[in-house]
């Protein structure tokens, strides 16, 4: 690796609150590990809802709706690792994060899985309920896109209501730190193998898992 490792964190919160604070803490920890962690705040971007065309499962080309999602996908594809971070709202991850997942996944990344072989992690901030369910949802999205998710013990779920409270959740913040250390360790391990062999450590035989299968758009 000729440059510092880079992790892109996608912040799905609609405000500058606990999710932002946790990611700032993670960025400082990454800096001490010699890694750049850059945050993309979805709330500052134009993220349109998935359209009603019904062609997502039939098309062979990315969606033509114009918004900021393609640029975010490119930034993730250029990074070594990706973190999806969101608060719980209405017993699920924020609507903003869900909209991004739908647009980025079904409309852009499903054709060639540009994040395949990168290292992924999920962080969920909650007042009390549905943190693990939200974490599982984000982690499943990472696995679908063929990222490497490193086991780090308990999920990176952090609890707090008012801004700043999440940072006082000692166990939750420890889980975030363990996850981040595991991600950086794996990024470095994959890079060492890449330099040693001259090949990508994880190679997939097809561009996406739909090759050879017949999908019909649901109307």
PDB file of C-alpha atoms in Angstrom:
ATOM      1  CA  UNK A   1       0.000   0.000   0.000  1.00  0.00           C
ATOM      2  CA  UNK A   2       1.749   3.129  -1.252  1.00  0.00           C
ATOM      3  CA  UNK A   3      -0.626   5.534   0.484  1.00  0.00           C
ATOM      4  CA  UNK A   4      -2.393   5.593   3.838  1.00  0.00           C
ATOM      5  CA  UNK A   5      -5.343   3.219   4.084  1.00  0.00           C
ATOM      6  CA  UNK A   6      -8.698   4.937   3.652  1.00  0.00           C
ATOM      7  CA  UNK A   7     -12.084   4.147   5.168  1.00  0.00           C
ATOM      8  CA  UNK A   8     -15.266   5.883   4.030  1.00  0.00           C
ATOM      9  CA  UNK A   9     -17.991   6.172   6.671  1.00  0.00           C
ATOM     10  CA  UNK A  10     -21.539   6.756   5.455  1.00  0.00           C
ATOM     11  CA  UNK A  11     -23.485   8.747   8.054  1.00  0.00           C
ATOM     12  CA  UNK A  12     -27.219   8.147   7.713  1.00  0.00           C
ATOM     13  CA  UNK A  13     -28.334  10.539  10.447  1.00  0.00           C
ATOM     14  CA  UNK A  14     -30.539  13.518   9.607  1.00  0.00           C
ATOM     15  CA  UNK A  15     -28.836  15.680  12.231  1.00  0.00           C
ATOM     16  CA  UNK A  16     -25.422  16.278  13.760  1.00  0.00           C
ATOM     17  CA  UNK A  17     -25.918  14.185  16.873  1.00  0.00           C
ATOM     18  CA  UNK A  18     -24.690  10.955  18.416  1.00  0.00           C
ATOM     19  CA  UNK A  19     -23.927   9.147  15.151  1.00  0.00           C
ATOM     20  CA  UNK A  20     -21.708  12.038  14.101  1.00  0.00           C
ATOM     21  CA  UNK A  21     -19.963  12.075  17.481  1.00  0.00           C
ATOM     22  CA  UNK A  22     -19.251   8.347  17.338  1.00  0.00           C
ATOM     23  CA  UNK A  23     -17.807   8.666  13.829  1.00  0.00           C
ATOM     24  CA  UNK A  24     -15.579  11.558  14.917  1.00  0.00           C
ATOM     25  CA  UNK A  25     -14.241   9.362  17.703  1.00  0.00           C
ATOM     26  CA  UNK A  26     -13.651   6.583  15.183  1.00  0.00           C
ATOM     27  CA  UNK A  27     -11.833   8.978  12.850  1.00  0.00           C
ATOM     28  CA  UNK A  28      -9.444  10.001  15.622  1.00  0.00           C
ATOM     29  CA  UNK A  29      -8.756   6.378  16.495  1.00  0.00           C
ATOM     30  CA  UNK A  30      -8.141   5.585  12.825  1.00  0.00           C
ATOM     31  CA  UNK A  31      -5.748   8.532  12.561  1.00  0.00           C
ATOM     32  CA  UNK A  32      -3.706   7.123  15.421  1.00  0.00           C
ATOM     33  CA  UNK A  33      -3.552   3.856  13.480  1.00  0.00           C
ATOM     34  CA  UNK A  34      -2.250   5.624  10.370  1.00  0.00           C
ATOM     35  CA  UNK A  35      -5.570   5.360   8.541  1.00  0.00           C
ATOM     36  CA  UNK A  36      -7.737   8.098   7.048  1.00  0.00           C
ATOM     37  CA  UNK A  37     -11.433   7.885   7.925  1.00  0.00           C
ATOM     38  CA  UNK A  38     -13.606  10.255   5.926  1.00  0.00           C
ATOM     39  CA  UNK A  39     -17.298  10.738   6.683  1.00  0.00           C
ATOM     40  CA  UNK A  40     -19.974  11.275   4.049  1.00  0.00           C
ATOM     41  CA  UNK A  41     -23.029  12.952   5.610  1.00  0.00           C
ATOM     42  CA  UNK A  42     -26.023  11.829   3.563  1.00  0.00           C
ATOM     43  CA  UNK A  43     -28.139  14.649   5.011  1.00  0.00           C
ATOM     44  CA  UNK A  44     -26.074  17.176   3.051  1.00  0.00           C
ATOM     45  CA  UNK A  45     -26.577  15.361  -0.268  1.00  0.00           C
ATOM     46  CA  UNK A  46     -29.399  14.907  -2.742  1.00  0.00           C
ATOM     47  CA  UNK A  47     -30.601  11.325  -2.318  1.00  0.00           C
ATOM     48  CA  UNK A  48     -33.772  10.625  -4.285  1.00  0.00           C
ATOM     49  CA  UNK A  49     -36.127   7.758  -3.567  1.00  0.00           C
ATOM     50  CA  UNK A  50     -36.102   4.715  -5.818  1.00  0.00           C
ATOM     51  CA  UNK A  51     -38.511   5.265  -8.700  1.00  0.00           C
ATOM     52  CA  UNK A  52     -41.602   3.265  -9.563  1.00  0.00           C
ATOM     53  CA  UNK A  53     -40.316   2.070 -12.941  1.00  0.00           C
ATOM     54  CA  UNK A  54     -39.937  -1.502 -11.653  1.00  0.00           C
ATOM     55  CA  UNK A  55     -36.893  -2.138 -13.834  1.00  0.00           C
ATOM     56  CA  UNK A  56     -34.303  -2.639 -11.081  1.00  0.00           C
ATOM     57  CA  UNK A  57     -34.352  -6.435 -11.422  1.00  0.00           C
ATOM     58  CA  UNK A  58     -34.415  -6.436 -15.217  1.00  0.00           C
ATOM     59  CA  UNK A  59     -31.972  -3.719 -16.280  1.00  0.00           C
ATOM     60  CA  UNK A  60     -28.325  -4.390 -17.071  1.00  0.00           C
ATOM     61  CA  UNK A  61     -27.248  -0.773 -16.634  1.00  0.00           C
ATOM     62  CA  UNK A  62     -27.256   1.645 -13.673  1.00  0.00           C
ATOM     63  CA  UNK A  63     -30.253   3.815 -12.881  1.00  0.00           C
ATOM     64  CA  UNK A  64     -30.530   7.079 -14.811  1.00  0.00           C
ATOM     65  CA  UNK A  65     -32.092   9.103 -11.972  1.00  0.00           C
ATOM     66  CA  UNK A  66     -29.842  12.052 -11.249  1.00  0.00           C
ATOM     67  CA  UNK A  67     -28.728  12.581  -7.660  1.00  0.00           C
ATOM     68  CA  UNK A  68     -25.554  12.339  -5.564  1.00  0.00           C
ATOM     69  CA  UNK A  69     -25.619   8.555  -5.084  1.00  0.00           C
ATOM     70  CA  UNK A  70     -23.242   7.667  -7.977  1.00  0.00           C
ATOM     71  CA  UNK A  71     -20.581  10.020  -6.578  1.00  0.00           C
ATOM     72  CA  UNK A  72     -20.851   8.412  -3.136  1.00  0.00           C
ATOM     73  CA  UNK A  73     -20.555   4.942  -4.682  1.00  0.00           C
ATOM     74  CA  UNK A  74     -17.386   6.048  -6.480  1.00  0.00           C
ATOM     75  CA  UNK A  75     -15.890   7.288  -3.204  1.00  0.00           C
ATOM     76  CA  UNK A  76     -16.665   3.964  -1.529  1.00  0.00           C
ATOM     77  CA  UNK A  77     -15.143   2.067  -4.454  1.00  0.00           C
ATOM     78  CA  UNK A  78     -11.921   4.078  -4.138  1.00  0.00           C
ATOM     79  CA  UNK A  79     -11.576   3.316  -0.417  1.00  0.00           C
ATOM     80  CA  UNK A  80     -10.125   0.281   1.349  1.00  0.00           C
ATOM     81  CA  UNK A  81     -12.980   0.021   3.830  1.00  0.00           C
ATOM     82  CA  UNK A  82     -16.581   1.153   4.242  1.00  0.00           C
ATOM     83  CA  UNK A  83     -18.574   1.834   7.414  1.00  0.00           C
ATOM     84  CA  UNK A  84     -22.348   2.204   7.370  1.00  0.00           C
ATOM     85  CA  UNK A  85     -23.507   4.202  10.403  1.00  0.00           C
ATOM     86  CA  UNK A  86     -27.074   5.156  11.250  1.00  0.00           C
ATOM     87  CA  UNK A  87     -29.399   5.901  14.157  1.00  0.00           C
ATOM     88  CA  UNK A  88     -32.504   3.883  14.934  1.00  0.00           C
ATOM     89  CA  UNK A  89     -35.746   5.658  14.044  1.00  0.00           C
ATOM     90  CA  UNK A  90     -39.102   3.914  14.159  1.00  0.00           C
ATOM     91  CA  UNK A  91     -37.574   0.563  15.172  1.00  0.00           C
ATOM     92  CA  UNK A  92     -35.295   0.505  12.106  1.00  0.00           C
ATOM     93  CA  UNK A  93     -32.346   2.373  10.646  1.00  0.00           C
ATOM     94  CA  UNK A  94     -33.109   5.921   9.550  1.00  0.00           C
ATOM     95  CA  UNK A  95     -35.180   6.427   6.410  1.00  0.00           C
ATOM     96  CA  UNK A  96     -32.271   8.382   4.941  1.00  0.00           C
ATOM     97  CA  UNK A  97     -29.921   5.409   5.254  1.00  0.00           C
ATOM     98  CA  UNK A  98     -32.555   3.012   3.922  1.00  0.00           C
ATOM     99  CA  UNK A  99     -33.134   5.229   0.885  1.00  0.00           C
ATOM    100  CA  UNK A 100     -29.395   5.324   0.233  1.00  0.00           C
ATOM    101  CA  UNK A 101     -29.096   1.538   0.559  1.00  0.00           C
ATOM    102  CA  UNK A 102     -31.885   1.043  -1.974  1.00  0.00           C
ATOM    103  CA  UNK A 103     -30.506   3.570  -4.459  1.00  0.00           C
ATOM    104  CA  UNK A 104     -26.859   2.567  -4.132  1.00  0.00           C
ATOM    105  CA  UNK A 105     -27.475  -1.163  -3.999  1.00  0.00           C
ATOM    106  CA  UNK A 106     -30.276  -1.954  -6.418  1.00  0.00           C
ATOM    107  CA  UNK A 107     -29.658   0.937  -8.801  1.00  0.00           C
ATOM    108  CA  UNK A 108     -25.850   1.063  -9.011  1.00  0.00           C
ATOM    109  CA  UNK A 109     -23.754  -1.547  -7.192  1.00  0.00           C
ATOM    110  CA  UNK A 110     -25.583  -4.754  -8.075  1.00  0.00           C
ATOM    111  CA  UNK A 111     -24.197  -4.859 -11.634  1.00  0.00           C
ATOM    112  CA  UNK A 112     -20.503  -5.340 -10.856  1.00  0.00           C
ATOM    113  CA  UNK A 113     -20.266  -5.234  -7.031  1.00  0.00           C
ATOM    114  CA  UNK A 114     -17.545  -2.529  -6.928  1.00  0.00           C
ATOM    115  CA  UNK A 115     -17.039  -2.980  -3.169  1.00  0.00           C
ATOM    116  CA  UNK A 116     -16.235  -6.696  -3.408  1.00  0.00           C
ATOM    117  CA  UNK A 117     -13.210  -7.655  -1.322  1.00  0.00           C
ATOM    118  CA  UNK A 118     -13.147  -4.406   0.646  1.00  0.00           C
ATOM    119  CA  UNK A 119     -13.519  -4.402   4.422  1.00  0.00           C
ATOM    120  CA  UNK A 120     -16.848  -3.362   5.912  1.00  0.00           C
ATOM    121  CA  UNK A 121     -18.348  -2.505   9.270  1.00  0.00           C
ATOM    122  CA  UNK A 122     -21.653  -1.271  10.690  1.00  0.00           C
ATOM    123  CA  UNK A 123     -22.413   1.112  13.564  1.00  0.00           C
ATOM    124  CA  UNK A 124     -25.897   1.729  14.934  1.00  0.00           C
ATOM    125  CA  UNK A 125     -26.848   4.328  17.541  1.00  0.00           C
ATOM    126  CA  UNK A 126     -30.110   3.937  19.448  1.00  0.00           C
ATOM    127  CA  UNK A 127     -31.944   5.292  22.453  1.00  0.00           C
ATOM    128  CA  UNK A 128     -32.853   1.800  23.631  1.00  0.00           C
ATOM    129  CA  UNK A 129     -34.595  -0.470  21.106  1.00  0.00           C
ATOM    130  CA  UNK A 130     -33.807  -2.217  17.792  1.00  0.00           C
ATOM    131  CA  UNK A 131     -30.084  -1.476  17.703  1.00  0.00           C
ATOM    132  CA  UNK A 132     -29.110  -5.077  16.956  1.00  0.00           C
ATOM    133  CA  UNK A 133     -31.821  -5.379  14.301  1.00  0.00           C
ATOM    134  CA  UNK A 134     -30.505  -2.239  12.623  1.00  0.00           C
ATOM    135  CA  UNK A 135     -26.938  -3.500  12.867  1.00  0.00           C
ATOM    136  CA  UNK A 136     -27.952  -6.820  11.287  1.00  0.00           C
ATOM    137  CA  UNK A 137     -29.696  -4.961   8.466  1.00  0.00           C
ATOM    138  CA  UNK A 138     -26.611  -2.890   7.631  1.00  0.00           C
ATOM    139  CA  UNK A 139     -24.297  -5.886   7.974  1.00  0.00           C
ATOM    140  CA  UNK A 140     -26.437  -7.937   5.588  1.00  0.00           C
ATOM    141  CA  UNK A 141     -26.129  -5.133   3.037  1.00  0.00           C
ATOM    142  CA  UNK A 142     -22.340  -5.211   3.402  1.00  0.00           C
ATOM    143  CA  UNK A 143     -22.258  -8.981   2.927  1.00  0.00           C
ATOM    144  CA  UNK A 144     -24.550  -8.787  -0.103  1.00  0.00           C
ATOM    145  CA  UNK A 145     -22.041  -6.443  -1.704  1.00  0.00           C
ATOM    146  CA  UNK A 146     -19.241  -8.936  -0.949  1.00  0.00           C
ATOM    147  CA  UNK A 147     -17.365  -6.910   1.629  1.00  0.00           C
ATOM    148  CA  UNK A 148     -15.296  -8.648   4.287  1.00  0.00           C
ATOM    149  CA  UNK A 149     -16.893  -8.149   7.711  1.00  0.00           C
ATOM    150  CA  UNK A 150     -14.455  -8.950  10.524  1.00  0.00           C
ATOM    151  CA  UNK A 151     -15.843 -10.456  13.699  1.00  0.00           C
ATOM    152  CA  UNK A 152     -14.979  -8.261  16.675  1.00  0.00           C
ATOM    153  CA  UNK A 153     -17.114  -9.574  19.506  1.00  0.00           C
ATOM    154  CA  UNK A 154     -20.306  -7.733  20.384  1.00  0.00           C
ATOM    155  CA  UNK A 155     -21.934  -5.624  17.625  1.00  0.00           C
ATOM    156  CA  UNK A 156     -20.951  -1.962  17.365  1.00  0.00           C
ATOM    157  CA  UNK A 157     -24.214  -0.689  18.846  1.00  0.00           C
ATOM    158  CA  UNK A 158     -24.118   2.455  20.960  1.00  0.00           C
ATOM    159  CA  UNK A 159     -26.860   3.836  23.190  1.00  0.00           C
ATOM    160  CA  UNK A 160     -27.757   7.462  23.831  1.00  0.00           C
ATOM    161  CA  UNK A 161     -30.598   9.915  23.266  1.00  0.00           C
ATOM    162  CA  UNK A 162     -29.340  13.477  23.552  1.00  0.00           C
ATOM    163  CA  UNK A 163     -26.274  14.630  21.571  1.00  0.00           C
ATOM    164  CA  UNK A 164     -23.090  13.435  23.250  1.00  0.00           C
ATOM    165  CA  UNK A 165     -24.715  10.744  25.389  1.00  0.00           C
ATOM    166  CA  UNK A 166     -23.527   7.927  23.129  1.00  0.00           C
ATOM    167  CA  UNK A 167     -19.901   8.757  23.894  1.00  0.00           C
ATOM    168  CA  UNK A 168     -20.600   7.930  27.532  1.00  0.00           C
ATOM    169  CA  UNK A 169     -21.733   4.403  26.645  1.00  0.00           C
ATOM    170  CA  UNK A 170     -18.416   2.802  27.602  1.00  0.00           C
ATOM    171  CA  UNK A 171     -19.280  -0.700  26.420  1.00  0.00           C
ATOM    172  CA  UNK A 172     -20.757   0.504  23.144  1.00  0.00           C
ATOM    173  CA  UNK A 173     -17.751   2.690  22.360  1.00  0.00           C
ATOM    174  CA  UNK A 174     -15.422  -0.205  23.187  1.00  0.00           C
ATOM    175  CA  UNK A 175     -17.316  -2.307  20.644  1.00  0.00           C
ATOM    176  CA  UNK A 176     -16.887   0.437  18.027  1.00  0.00           C
ATOM    177  CA  UNK A 177     -13.163   0.589  18.740  1.00  0.00           C
ATOM    178  CA  UNK A 178     -12.777  -3.184  18.489  1.00  0.00           C
ATOM    179  CA  UNK A 179     -14.608  -3.202  15.176  1.00  0.00           C
ATOM    180  CA  UNK A 180     -12.433  -0.421  13.799  1.00  0.00           C
ATOM    181  CA  UNK A 181      -9.199  -2.082  14.927  1.00  0.00           C
ATOM    182  CA  UNK A 182     -10.354  -5.310  13.280  1.00  0.00           C
ATOM    183  CA  UNK A 183     -11.151  -3.484  10.050  1.00  0.00           C
ATOM    184  CA  UNK A 184      -7.753  -1.797   9.920  1.00  0.00           C
ATOM    185  CA  UNK A 185      -5.966  -5.046  10.760  1.00  0.00           C
ATOM    186  CA  UNK A 186      -7.793  -6.796   7.907  1.00  0.00           C
ATOM    187  CA  UNK A 187      -7.090  -3.961   5.455  1.00  0.00           C
ATOM    188  CA  UNK A 188      -3.392  -4.240   6.269  1.00  0.00           C
ATOM    189  CA  UNK A 189      -3.465  -8.046   6.021  1.00  0.00           C
ATOM    190  CA  UNK A 190      -5.141  -7.975   2.606  1.00  0.00           C
ATOM    191  CA  UNK A 191      -2.637  -5.388   1.387  1.00  0.00           C
ATOM    192  CA  UNK A 192       0.311  -7.507   2.500  1.00  0.00           C
ATOM    193  CA  UNK A 193      -1.105 -10.497   0.645  1.00  0.00           C
ATOM    194  CA  UNK A 194      -1.769  -8.375  -2.441  1.00  0.00           C
ATOM    195  CA  UNK A 195       1.828  -7.146  -2.515  1.00  0.00           C
ATOM    196  CA  UNK A 196       3.207 -10.627  -1.856  1.00  0.00           C
ATOM    197  CA  UNK A 197       1.225 -12.391  -4.581  1.00  0.00           C
ATOM    198  CA  UNK A 198       0.602  -9.596  -7.064  1.00  0.00           C
ATOM    199  CA  UNK A 199      -3.071 -10.603  -7.176  1.00  0.00           C
ATOM    200  CA  UNK A 200      -6.288  -9.650  -5.462  1.00  0.00           C
ATOM    201  CA  UNK A 201      -6.712 -11.765  -2.299  1.00  0.00           C
ATOM    202  CA  UNK A 202     -10.416 -12.285  -2.963  1.00  0.00           C
ATOM    203  CA  UNK A 203     -11.436 -12.975  -6.546  1.00  0.00           C
ATOM    204  CA  UNK A 204     -14.984 -13.730  -7.635  1.00  0.00           C
ATOM    205  CA  UNK A 205     -15.801 -15.743 -10.732  1.00  0.00           C
ATOM    206  CA  UNK A 206     -18.672 -13.535 -11.849  1.00  0.00           C
ATOM    207  CA  UNK A 207     -19.507  -9.851 -11.814  1.00  0.00           C
ATOM    208  CA  UNK A 208     -22.576 -10.388  -9.661  1.00  0.00           C
ATOM    209  CA  UNK A 209     -24.590 -13.202  -8.149  1.00  0.00           C
ATOM    210  CA  UNK A 210     -27.401 -12.794 -10.682  1.00  0.00           C
ATOM    211  CA  UNK A 211     -25.362 -14.088 -13.605  1.00  0.00           C
ATOM    212  CA  UNK A 212     -26.887 -17.316 -14.790  1.00  0.00           C
ATOM    213  CA  UNK A 213     -30.153 -16.601 -13.000  1.00  0.00           C
ATOM    214  CA  UNK A 214     -33.335 -15.238 -14.520  1.00  0.00           C
ATOM    215  CA  UNK A 215     -34.878 -12.321 -12.688  1.00  0.00           C
ATOM    216  CA  UNK A 216     -38.189 -10.743 -13.579  1.00  0.00           C
ATOM    217  CA  UNK A 217     -39.109  -7.297 -12.312  1.00  0.00           C
ATOM    218  CA  UNK A 218     -41.839  -7.310  -9.687  1.00  0.00           C
ATOM    219  CA  UNK A 219     -44.752  -5.128 -10.780  1.00  0.00           C
TER     220      UNK A 219
END
